[in-house]
Amino acid sequence: MSNTEIKLLDGINNSKDLKQLRKRDLPILCQEIRDFLIETVSKTSGHFASNLGVVELTVALHYVFDTPDDVLIWDVGHQSYTHKILTGSKDKLSTIRKKDGLHAFIKRNETIYDHLSTGHASTSLGSALGFAVSNKNFNKDNKVVAIIGDGALSGGPAFEALNNASSIKDINMLVILNDNEMSISENVGSLSQSLSQLLSSPHYTKLIEGGKKVLEKVPSVLDFALRAQEHAKGMIMPGTLFEEFGFNYIGPVDGHDLRRLIPILQNLKELKGLQFLHVVTKKGKGYEKAENDPIAYHGVPVFDPILGIKKVEKKDKTFSATFGSWICDAAKQDKKLIGITPAMKIGSCMQEFASTYTDQFFDVAIAEAHSIIFGSGLAASGSYPVIAIYSTFLQRAYDSVVHDMALQNLPMLLAIDRAGLVGPDGATHQGVFDIAFLKTIPNLTIMTPSNLRELYLMLNTAYKLKTPCAVRYARDNGALDFDDLSIDDTLELYKANVLHRSNKKDNDNMHKCCILAFGIFANTLYDMCKENDITLVDMRFIKPFDKDIVKEMASTHKHIITIEDGQIEGGIGQSISSYIMSIIHDINNIPYVYNKGISDKFIEEGLRSELLASEGLCSSAILDFINTF
């Protein structure tokens, strides 16, 4: 549908506009939104299948609840495009995930409808609980609704929030489970939906509460009646678990049937206490290709809506794909190797490993801390766990790295994907903190490759060490081949690699400048350094770093620049600066030392190349900086 054909959607700029529509017009609006999503996201890239699946639910929520006074908290936030369309950001959707554009997930105060930032999974229930308690304490009557996808419900924080909620009296909160993969129940027939409407009605609630009061004086009969009610519901409804947490479970309900969904939400809006609505939706709804392959269409590049996503053969292989090749090669030789991922099998390129070595692969769902704790048990009992995890999600498992991996000096490998600036997913997904928070942990070896060949060698090296190791690599491509390498090829431990040595010296017999590069910068800065006669060292090891090479370069160069794809504050550059200061009496030279990396702020959306340039980490910016001295 072209923009000229859109009628109802043109008149929707906020939730008040939506409420002016007749109920019978809402299915038409939903189709217009779905067409608008297909047309827009196919041109911008972004999260696709999950947003197509949640259109009706989002419309119903804003139609029934008094947003923004009533609070909607989305989990994870990638399913919020319809929410953005309905709340004033429709005309900005074409800028989503771009530099200075609309945020990829929910960003606090982006609009008055966005009460909390949500980019990592499983946080909505805890946040909603906080709102609910504040409402109670401040005698506020606005509603609090958490919308959580079934994948996010697998995360520990969600269950911690459910458990906490059960212990707090007199709070009002609605949790909506957007079950978009039928992982909990396929029971969405007319019987269950009719019962859901009945169980959410105020008449049913009054009947139950009235019966309790009548039977209060006969405790044994009351107890029997309550147990009978629970068993009756449990026989036909899948919500026993949530009932045990103290929630009144309603569902499952077809999340695309507005005739059923709106009355149920209207009933739930009036109910007090802890309410749980189970809604079943279909990923990719309304776009057949996405319905048939929701995983491929979860996050899409720019594509032709008629032809669908094209598989593009890339000459350059990614770092993630190189890891995928390595783990298959390693598993071929070692049955004790176990591959683990917290719900990132596709992103971490473990599909081939998972299908070939089924008994050695475990996807533990969105449970980052558990992935490492699980790995510790494997390692302590003779296996060798390799945990593929995004840098930004490793933040959630920090204590497990300390307590369950490093403290016990267990043979485990963290393959840290998406390390450094990632790009369009924004501040919640930039992997820029792992160097700072990992390098302080004893027993942990940390490596970072400049190219694909180095990555393969580093994974081999970590595998042979059989101690706690981490290898961090960027979301980027590389051209160097590693086909001639075997699983036995390794690096010399804790030694850097000098890629280019400066030839010129000044009157003091000193070289002008040396760059100590960590990770991919050793590759991207090579041509510039060679052309301008600048010494370039691929440091390879973050912990322990090569002190001998640092001492050599500090004694022979007037200027030392450290460059890392991570935060400057607490980063490896500051450790090197501190080390140089500690040895200046031994080297008869006091070099100027500069630390380059990510500045002390959260980096928002943009292409990785754009963000690197804005942080002064591209070749031209580094050369300009060097030319200032």
XYZ file of C-alpha atoms in Angstrom:
629
model
C 0.000 0.000 0.000
C 1.457 3.376 -0.969
C 1.369 6.422 1.294
C -1.345 8.004 -0.849
C -3.694 5.094 -0.119
C -3.294 5.296 3.663
C -6.305 6.999 5.181
C -6.852 6.126 8.817
C -3.155 6.054 9.702
C -2.632 9.576 8.361
C -4.905 10.871 11.095
C -3.167 9.063 13.964
C -0.502 11.102 15.757
C -1.133 9.991 19.329
C -3.301 7.659 21.396
C -6.096 10.225 21.658
C -6.482 10.173 17.887
C -6.652 6.374 18.006
C -9.476 6.426 20.549
C -11.626 8.486 18.155
C -11.876 5.520 15.783
C -14.765 3.067 15.860
C -13.911 -0.478 16.869
C -14.950 -1.752 13.462
C -12.297 0.501 11.866
C -9.427 -0.918 13.906
C -8.783 -3.976 11.668
C -8.452 -1.582 8.723
C -5.983 0.530 10.694
C -3.995 -2.597 11.586
C -3.691 -3.526 7.930
C -2.517 0.003 7.110
C 0.101 -0.188 9.877
C 1.266 -3.574 8.642
C 1.595 -2.247 5.084
C 3.422 0.807 6.383
C 5.852 -1.391 8.317
C 6.582 -3.556 5.286
C 7.124 -0.529 3.063
C 9.280 1.374 5.568
C 11.416 -1.327 7.187
C 12.200 -2.883 3.801
C 13.909 0.425 2.952
C 15.586 1.126 6.300
C 16.451 -2.362 7.653
C 15.525 -3.255 11.225
C 13.475 -5.644 13.327
C 10.675 -6.971 11.177
C 8.888 -10.242 11.956
C 8.271 -9.488 15.635
C 6.800 -6.085 14.788
C 4.423 -7.499 12.189
C 3.216 -9.944 14.830
C 2.371 -7.402 17.511
C 0.309 -4.884 15.497
C -3.147 -5.790 16.836
C -1.936 -6.120 20.415
C -0.302 -2.679 20.307
C -3.374 -1.048 18.785
C -5.622 -2.688 21.381
C -3.411 -1.558 24.269
C -3.381 2.092 23.210
C -7.098 1.919 22.387
C -8.092 0.537 25.800
C -5.589 2.074 28.195
C -5.191 5.781 28.899
C -1.625 6.157 27.673
C 0.668 7.902 28.429
C -0.841 8.202 31.953
C -1.195 4.433 31.955
C 2.312 3.013 31.649
C 3.293 0.511 28.940
C 6.706 -1.135 29.364
C 7.929 -3.153 26.383
C 10.335 -6.071 26.607
C 12.787 -6.145 24.782
C 11.793 -3.100 22.804
C 12.471 -4.440 19.328
C 8.726 -5.148 19.017
C 7.833 -1.470 19.566
C 7.634 -0.124 16.011
C 3.815 -0.010 16.015
C 3.988 1.694 19.407
C 6.290 4.315 17.859
C 3.931 4.761 14.891
C 0.931 5.360 17.156
C 2.700 7.749 19.528
C 3.976 10.480 17.237
C 7.033 8.943 15.577
C 5.375 7.678 12.407
C 7.119 10.202 10.173
C 10.484 9.394 11.770
C 10.303 5.619 11.321
C 12.385 5.873 8.140
C 15.261 7.162 10.310
C 15.201 4.273 12.797
C 18.609 2.832 13.708
C 20.369 5.644 11.822
C 22.728 8.247 13.250
C 20.678 10.933 15.029
C 17.492 9.089 14.011
C 14.764 7.240 15.859
C 16.093 4.880 18.515
C 16.168 1.174 17.681
C 14.464 0.133 20.908
C 12.543 2.066 23.559
C 14.445 5.130 24.765
C 13.303 6.826 27.961
C 11.694 10.197 27.210
C 12.016 9.838 23.424
C 8.311 10.598 23.669
C 5.985 11.060 26.653
C 4.866 7.458 26.079
C 8.355 6.056 26.703
C 8.808 5.746 30.458
C 11.908 3.525 30.575
C 14.669 2.495 28.180
C 14.501 -1.184 27.223
C 17.114 -2.857 25.057
C 18.101 -5.977 27.018
C 15.613 -8.747 27.666
C 13.679 -9.711 30.791
C 13.628 -6.296 32.496
C 10.012 -5.234 31.942
C 8.455 -7.119 34.841
C 10.849 -5.741 37.436
C 10.462 -2.194 36.112
C 6.682 -2.509 36.017
C 6.723 -3.779 39.587
C 8.610 -0.637 40.602
C 5.959 1.538 38.956
C 3.202 -0.467 40.653
C 4.725 -0.030 44.119
C 5.176 3.707 43.527
C 1.540 3.945 42.478
C 0.529 2.274 45.724
C 2.744 4.521 47.851
C 1.648 7.719 46.113
C -2.045 6.697 45.915
C -2.019 6.899 42.136
C -4.615 5.012 40.138
C -2.955 4.795 36.716
C -2.394 1.337 35.258
C 0.939 -0.414 34.723
C 1.315 -2.936 31.897
C 4.423 -4.972 31.062
C 4.500 -6.624 27.617
C 7.071 -9.418 27.514
C 7.937 -11.785 24.669
C 8.188 -15.463 25.498
C 11.903 -15.445 24.731
C 12.452 -12.717 27.303
C 10.446 -14.696 29.839
C 13.247 -17.269 29.868
C 15.572 -14.746 31.536
C 16.194 -14.910 35.264
C 15.250 -11.265 36.035
C 11.711 -11.933 34.800
C 11.220 -14.799 37.237
C 12.846 -12.827 40.033
C 10.287 -10.081 39.433
C 7.402 -12.585 39.432
C 8.639 -13.993 42.724
C 9.066 -10.531 44.241
C 5.606 -9.425 43.103
C 4.002 -12.337 44.922
C 5.337 -11.044 48.241
C 4.026 -7.470 47.902
C 0.474 -6.787 49.001
C -2.128 -4.546 47.403
C -0.396 -3.666 44.160
C -1.980 -3.529 40.719
C -0.073 -4.698 37.662
C -0.878 -6.413 34.382
C 1.691 -8.652 32.684
C 1.042 -9.553 29.048
C 2.947 -12.511 27.679
C 3.303 -12.069 23.923
C 3.738 -15.746 23.108
C 4.887 -15.376 19.519
C 6.354 -18.825 18.950
C 3.727 -20.993 20.661
C 6.405 -22.163 23.066
C 3.982 -22.328 25.976
C 0.634 -23.276 24.502
C -1.152 -23.784 21.212
C -4.538 -23.837 22.943
C -6.199 -20.779 21.403
C -9.503 -22.338 20.407
C -12.946 -20.863 21.040
C -13.369 -22.634 24.395
C -10.200 -21.219 25.947
C -10.868 -17.745 24.551
C -14.437 -17.731 25.850
C -13.164 -18.822 29.253
C -10.544 -16.069 29.153
C -13.234 -13.477 28.572
C -15.295 -14.985 31.387
C -12.387 -15.179 33.854
C -11.409 -11.565 33.170
C -14.940 -10.242 33.682
C -15.836 -8.262 36.833
C -18.879 -10.527 37.372
C -16.678 -13.592 37.715
C -14.347 -11.727 40.071
C -17.251 -10.596 42.266
C -18.599 -14.138 42.340
C -15.266 -15.552 43.501
C -14.662 -12.828 46.079
C -18.237 -13.133 47.368
C -17.848 -16.878 47.733
C -14.663 -16.385 49.741
C -16.444 -14.085 52.189
C -19.331 -16.519 52.644
C -16.934 -19.391 53.356
C -14.496 -17.463 55.572
C -16.186 -18.846 58.691
C -15.688 -22.405 57.431
C -11.926 -22.507 56.651
C -11.816 -26.155 55.658
C -14.595 -25.700 53.081
C -13.009 -22.480 51.816
C -9.677 -24.226 51.342
C -11.350 -27.076 49.461
C -13.245 -24.625 47.218
C -10.082 -22.666 46.340
C -8.187 -25.856 45.517
C -11.084 -27.069 43.378
C -11.065 -23.747 41.493
C -7.305 -23.978 40.879
C -7.509 -27.572 39.650
C -10.458 -26.768 37.361
C -8.555 -23.885 35.764
C -5.343 -25.919 35.592
C -7.055 -28.698 33.628
C -7.937 -26.371 30.758
C -5.507 -23.441 31.114
C -1.673 -23.522 30.997
C -1.172 -20.801 33.631
C -0.635 -22.846 36.786
C 2.930 -21.533 37.144
C 1.797 -17.911 37.101
C -1.050 -18.652 39.484
C 1.534 -20.015 41.919
C 3.297 -16.648 41.743
C 0.059 -14.986 42.818
C -1.144 -13.783 39.421
C -4.654 -14.240 38.095
C -3.934 -16.015 34.806
C -6.086 -15.312 31.732
C -5.510 -16.980 28.393
C -4.345 -18.039 25.969
C -5.963 -15.481 23.690
C -5.535 -14.926 19.946
C -3.501 -11.725 19.771
C -4.780 -10.932 16.278
C -8.500 -11.131 17.129
C -9.455 -7.606 18.178
C -13.072 -8.632 18.838
C -11.873 -10.881 21.662
C -8.781 -8.972 22.719
C -10.297 -5.551 23.358
C -13.096 -6.725 25.716
C -10.595 -8.798 27.699
C -8.252 -5.821 28.050
C -11.178 -3.631 29.070
C -12.087 -6.143 31.768
C -8.489 -6.405 32.970
C -8.211 -2.630 33.115
C -10.830 -2.625 35.857
C -9.412 -5.528 37.863
C -7.202 -4.981 40.892
C -4.200 -7.042 41.932
C -1.720 -9.042 39.863
C -3.098 -9.992 36.454
C -1.429 -12.116 33.763
C -2.719 -12.213 30.182
C -1.324 -14.831 27.814
C -1.591 -13.649 24.196
C -0.564 -15.791 21.237
C 0.667 -13.954 18.126
C 2.386 -15.001 14.928
C 5.747 -13.560 13.970
C 5.710 -12.032 10.519
C 1.890 -11.838 10.479
C 0.624 -10.505 7.149
C 3.831 -11.038 5.181
C 3.996 -14.634 4.010
C 7.774 -14.850 3.634
C 8.269 -13.683 7.225
C 5.536 -15.994 8.508
C 7.297 -18.958 6.869
C 10.777 -17.983 8.070
C 10.487 -15.697 11.128
C 14.107 -16.278 12.132
C 15.487 -15.016 8.820
C 13.094 -12.062 8.938
C 13.676 -11.215 12.605
C 16.172 -8.505 11.730
C 16.287 -7.613 8.050
C 18.594 -5.664 5.744
C 17.158 -3.449 3.031
C 15.126 -5.691 0.723
C 12.489 -5.793 -2.001
C 9.119 -6.669 -0.382
C 8.061 -8.556 -3.528
C 11.227 -10.643 -3.860
C 12.067 -10.918 -0.166
C 15.521 -11.107 1.378
C 18.274 -12.134 -1.001
C 21.139 -14.270 0.222
C 24.250 -12.341 -0.733
C 27.508 -14.202 -1.146
C 30.216 -12.181 0.581
C 33.837 -12.415 -0.469
C 34.943 -11.386 2.995
C 34.095 -13.612 5.926
C 32.960 -12.192 9.241
C 34.664 -12.700 12.589
C 31.519 -14.477 13.795
C 31.612 -16.876 10.841
C 35.278 -17.576 11.529
C 34.380 -18.538 15.091
C 31.652 -20.807 13.658
C 34.226 -22.542 11.464
C 36.691 -22.908 14.321
C 34.282 -24.483 16.790
C 33.315 -27.106 14.206
C 36.980 -27.878 13.543
C 37.700 -28.148 17.263
C 34.673 -30.336 17.978
C 35.721 -32.694 15.202
C 38.791 -33.561 17.258
C 37.457 -33.204 20.782
C 34.185 -34.735 21.988
C 34.676 -32.975 25.322
C 34.173 -29.564 23.720
C 30.722 -28.128 24.518
C 29.316 -25.096 22.702
C 26.963 -22.849 24.670
C 25.042 -19.734 23.680
C 22.417 -17.641 25.478
C 19.863 -17.431 22.630
C 22.337 -16.222 19.994
C 22.861 -19.321 17.853
C 22.257 -17.481 14.573
C 24.104 -14.266 15.435
C 27.128 -16.163 16.740
C 27.166 -18.422 13.637
C 26.692 -21.691 15.525
C 24.040 -23.196 13.206
C 26.407 -25.683 11.559
C 27.900 -26.677 14.911
C 24.425 -27.104 16.433
C 23.210 -29.335 13.615
C 26.426 -31.376 13.295
C 27.271 -31.819 16.969
C 23.815 -31.902 18.513
C 24.945 -33.527 21.764
C 27.645 -30.914 22.240
C 25.488 -27.820 21.678
C 23.293 -26.042 24.231
C 21.193 -22.939 23.712
C 20.289 -21.920 27.272
C 17.869 -19.142 26.154
C 18.160 -15.580 27.444
C 20.098 -16.569 30.550
C 23.569 -15.109 30.299
C 24.678 -15.717 33.881
C 23.398 -19.284 33.712
C 25.382 -19.936 30.520
C 28.613 -19.412 32.462
C 27.457 -21.157 35.650
C 26.369 -24.124 33.515
C 29.760 -24.002 31.817
C 31.543 -24.077 35.175
C 29.873 -27.376 36.033
C 30.864 -28.786 32.672
C 34.460 -27.611 33.069
C 34.773 -28.952 36.615
C 33.579 -32.363 35.459
C 35.993 -32.794 32.547
C 34.349 -31.012 29.600
C 35.641 -27.904 27.820
C 32.888 -25.279 27.502
C 33.041 -22.559 24.855
C 30.477 -19.828 25.518
C 29.622 -17.621 22.534
C 28.141 -14.407 23.914
C 27.736 -10.818 22.753
C 29.839 -8.289 24.654
C 26.808 -6.240 25.654
C 25.057 -9.324 27.082
C 28.188 -10.477 28.909
C 27.649 -7.448 31.155
C 24.763 -9.365 32.717
C 27.013 -12.270 33.657
C 29.885 -10.407 35.293
C 29.572 -12.062 38.692
C 29.484 -15.482 37.056
C 32.735 -14.743 35.207
C 34.333 -13.819 38.536
C 32.794 -16.414 40.856
C 32.144 -19.413 38.633
C 34.905 -19.159 36.050
C 37.992 -17.159 37.053
C 37.981 -17.675 40.824
C 37.945 -21.428 40.293
C 40.507 -21.217 37.479
C 38.390 -23.457 35.270
C 39.178 -24.353 31.636
C 36.553 -22.218 29.907
C 36.539 -19.969 26.847
C 34.425 -16.861 26.325
C 34.023 -16.086 22.617
C 32.942 -12.452 22.934
C 31.107 -11.419 19.785
C 30.095 -7.849 18.823
C 32.944 -6.389 20.912
C 33.409 -2.655 20.437
C 31.089 -0.349 18.542
C 28.302 -2.370 16.945
C 26.275 0.301 15.201
C 22.550 0.667 14.455
C 21.194 -1.047 17.586
C 22.364 1.858 19.713
C 23.588 2.410 23.250
C 22.182 -0.777 24.758
C 24.109 -2.938 22.305
C 27.504 -1.243 21.947
C 30.073 -3.715 23.289
C 32.477 -1.140 24.689
C 32.718 -2.032 28.390
C 34.109 -5.584 28.420
C 37.813 -4.633 28.361
C 37.410 -2.441 31.427
C 35.343 -4.898 33.436
C 37.271 -8.047 32.480
C 40.894 -6.909 32.747
C 40.634 -6.525 36.535
C 39.775 -10.224 37.042
C 42.639 -12.508 38.135
C 43.370 -15.785 36.265
C 41.761 -14.476 33.056
C 43.665 -14.277 29.746
C 42.137 -11.806 27.261
C 42.987 -11.665 23.546
C 41.695 -9.538 20.689
C 42.384 -10.323 17.001
C 43.202 -7.856 14.237
C 41.979 -10.167 11.451
C 40.319 -13.534 10.840
C 43.570 -15.468 10.773
C 44.551 -14.051 14.152
C 41.117 -14.963 15.529
C 41.530 -18.602 14.508
C 44.986 -18.688 16.108
C 43.719 -17.059 19.302
C 40.867 -19.531 19.655
C 43.395 -22.348 19.220
C 45.679 -20.750 21.795
C 42.878 -20.410 24.331
C 41.784 -23.980 23.653
C 45.298 -25.305 24.338
C 45.754 -23.230 27.491
C 42.834 -24.889 29.304
C 42.534 -21.917 31.676
C 39.942 -19.117 31.860
C 40.233 -17.249 28.543
C 38.328 -14.608 26.637
C 38.691 -13.732 22.958
C 36.855 -10.545 21.957
C 36.185 -9.702 18.312
C 34.336 -7.041 16.354
C 31.183 -7.154 14.292
C 33.160 -6.757 11.111
C 34.545 -8.510 8.067
C 38.061 -9.617 7.240
C 39.821 -10.786 4.102
C 42.786 -12.799 5.381
C 42.292 -16.523 4.860
C 42.924 -19.191 7.483
C 42.292 -22.329 5.414
C 45.931 -23.411 5.793
C 45.678 -23.405 9.597
C 44.966 -26.449 11.725
C 43.610 -26.714 15.244
C 47.214 -27.133 16.461
C 48.483 -23.752 15.222
C 48.810 -21.249 18.064
C 50.318 -17.868 18.970
C 53.355 -17.261 21.148
C 51.841 -16.550 24.528
C 51.527 -12.937 25.647
C 53.642 -11.581 22.798
C 52.710 -8.684 20.530
C 53.461 -8.491 16.811
C 55.281 -5.504 15.298
C 53.599 -4.915 11.927
C 55.688 -1.915 10.858
C 58.786 -0.240 12.322
C 59.529 3.389 11.684
C 62.722 3.972 9.706
C 63.293 7.650 10.433
C 64.800 9.135 13.585
C 65.140 12.745 14.704
C 68.200 14.566 15.998
C 67.777 12.917 19.402
C 67.980 9.488 17.749
C 64.282 8.880 18.553
C 61.416 7.734 16.375
C 58.449 10.066 16.201
C 55.419 7.909 16.961
C 54.318 4.379 17.802
C 50.758 3.087 17.784
C 49.946 0.220 20.141
C 46.787 -1.121 18.526
C 44.331 -3.575 20.025
C 42.022 -5.624 17.830
C 40.920 -4.618 14.373
C 42.733 -1.256 14.484
C 46.012 -3.080 13.887
C 44.538 -4.026 10.512
C 42.666 -0.833 9.583
C 45.611 1.477 10.415
C 48.308 -0.574 8.681
C 48.361 1.215 5.307
C 48.315 4.647 6.946
C 51.178 3.742 9.277
C 53.296 2.291 6.490
C 52.760 5.289 4.206
C 53.602 7.763 6.981
C 56.425 5.780 8.599
C 54.663 5.277 11.910
C 55.503 2.261 14.041
C 52.494 -0.039 14.407
C 52.229 -2.868 16.940
C 49.420 -5.430 17.010
C 49.255 -5.957 20.775
C 47.149 -9.149 20.506
C 46.927 -9.706 24.277
C 44.960 -7.368 26.539
C 45.766 -9.390 29.644
C 48.556 -9.893 30.254
C 49.835 -7.354 27.731
C 53.352 -7.571 26.339
C 55.350 -5.370 28.742
C 58.612 -6.019 26.909
C 57.356 -4.503 23.659
C 55.782 -1.568 25.489
C 59.068 -0.870 27.268
C 60.980 -1.083 23.979
C 58.635 1.301 22.183
C 58.532 3.733 25.102
C 62.349 3.903 25.118
C 62.630 4.558 21.363
C 59.624 6.754 20.499
C 58.678 10.264 21.527
C 54.955 9.622 21.245
C 52.982 6.506 22.155
C 49.316 6.137 21.145
C 47.161 3.298 22.433
C 44.002 2.515 20.441
C 41.227 0.198 21.587
C 37.618 -0.512 20.583
C 36.375 0.067 24.110
C 35.932 2.723 26.769
C 38.998 4.849 27.488
C 37.972 5.025 31.144
C 39.342 1.902 32.775
C 40.561 0.567 29.437
C 43.800 -1.157 28.505
C 45.310 2.136 27.321
C 45.203 3.516 30.831
C 46.916 0.366 32.122
C 49.710 0.865 29.596
C 50.044 4.544 30.539
C 50.375 3.544 34.174
C 52.987 0.925 33.315
C 55.086 3.393 31.282
C 55.022 5.863 34.164
C 56.301 3.119 36.462
C 59.363 2.430 34.274
C 60.430 5.900 33.103
C 63.497 5.789 35.352
C 64.639 2.634 33.536
C 64.304 3.818 29.936
C 65.983 7.262 29.885
C 63.026 8.686 28.004
C 59.689 10.165 28.978
C 57.342 9.655 26.002
C 54.076 11.447 25.550
C 51.333 8.833 25.951
C 47.844 9.239 24.475
C 44.905 6.888 24.968
C 42.418 6.589 22.120
C 39.128 4.719 22.437
C 35.466 5.330 23.138
C 34.775 8.506 25.073
C 33.012 8.541 28.431
C 29.442 8.583 27.138
C 26.828 6.217 25.761
C 27.088 5.913 21.984
C 23.768 5.964 20.155
C 22.716 4.547 16.754
C 24.702 4.851 13.545
C 26.767 2.783 11.139
C 29.897 1.368 12.745
C 32.049 3.348 10.311
C 30.183 6.559 11.185
C 30.562 5.994 14.911
C 34.275 5.190 14.643
C 34.794 8.383 12.659
C 32.830 10.452 15.186
C 35.027 9.041 17.971
C 38.188 9.916 16.053
C 39.148 6.281 15.481
C 39.357 6.127 11.685
C 42.685 6.317 9.838
C 42.315 9.926 8.695
C 41.400 11.140 12.186
C 44.355 9.301 13.752
C 46.733 10.765 11.157
C 45.374 14.274 11.755
C 45.946 13.767 15.464
C 49.524 12.602 14.912
C 50.222 15.581 12.659
C 49.341 17.946 15.504
C 52.615 16.985 17.156
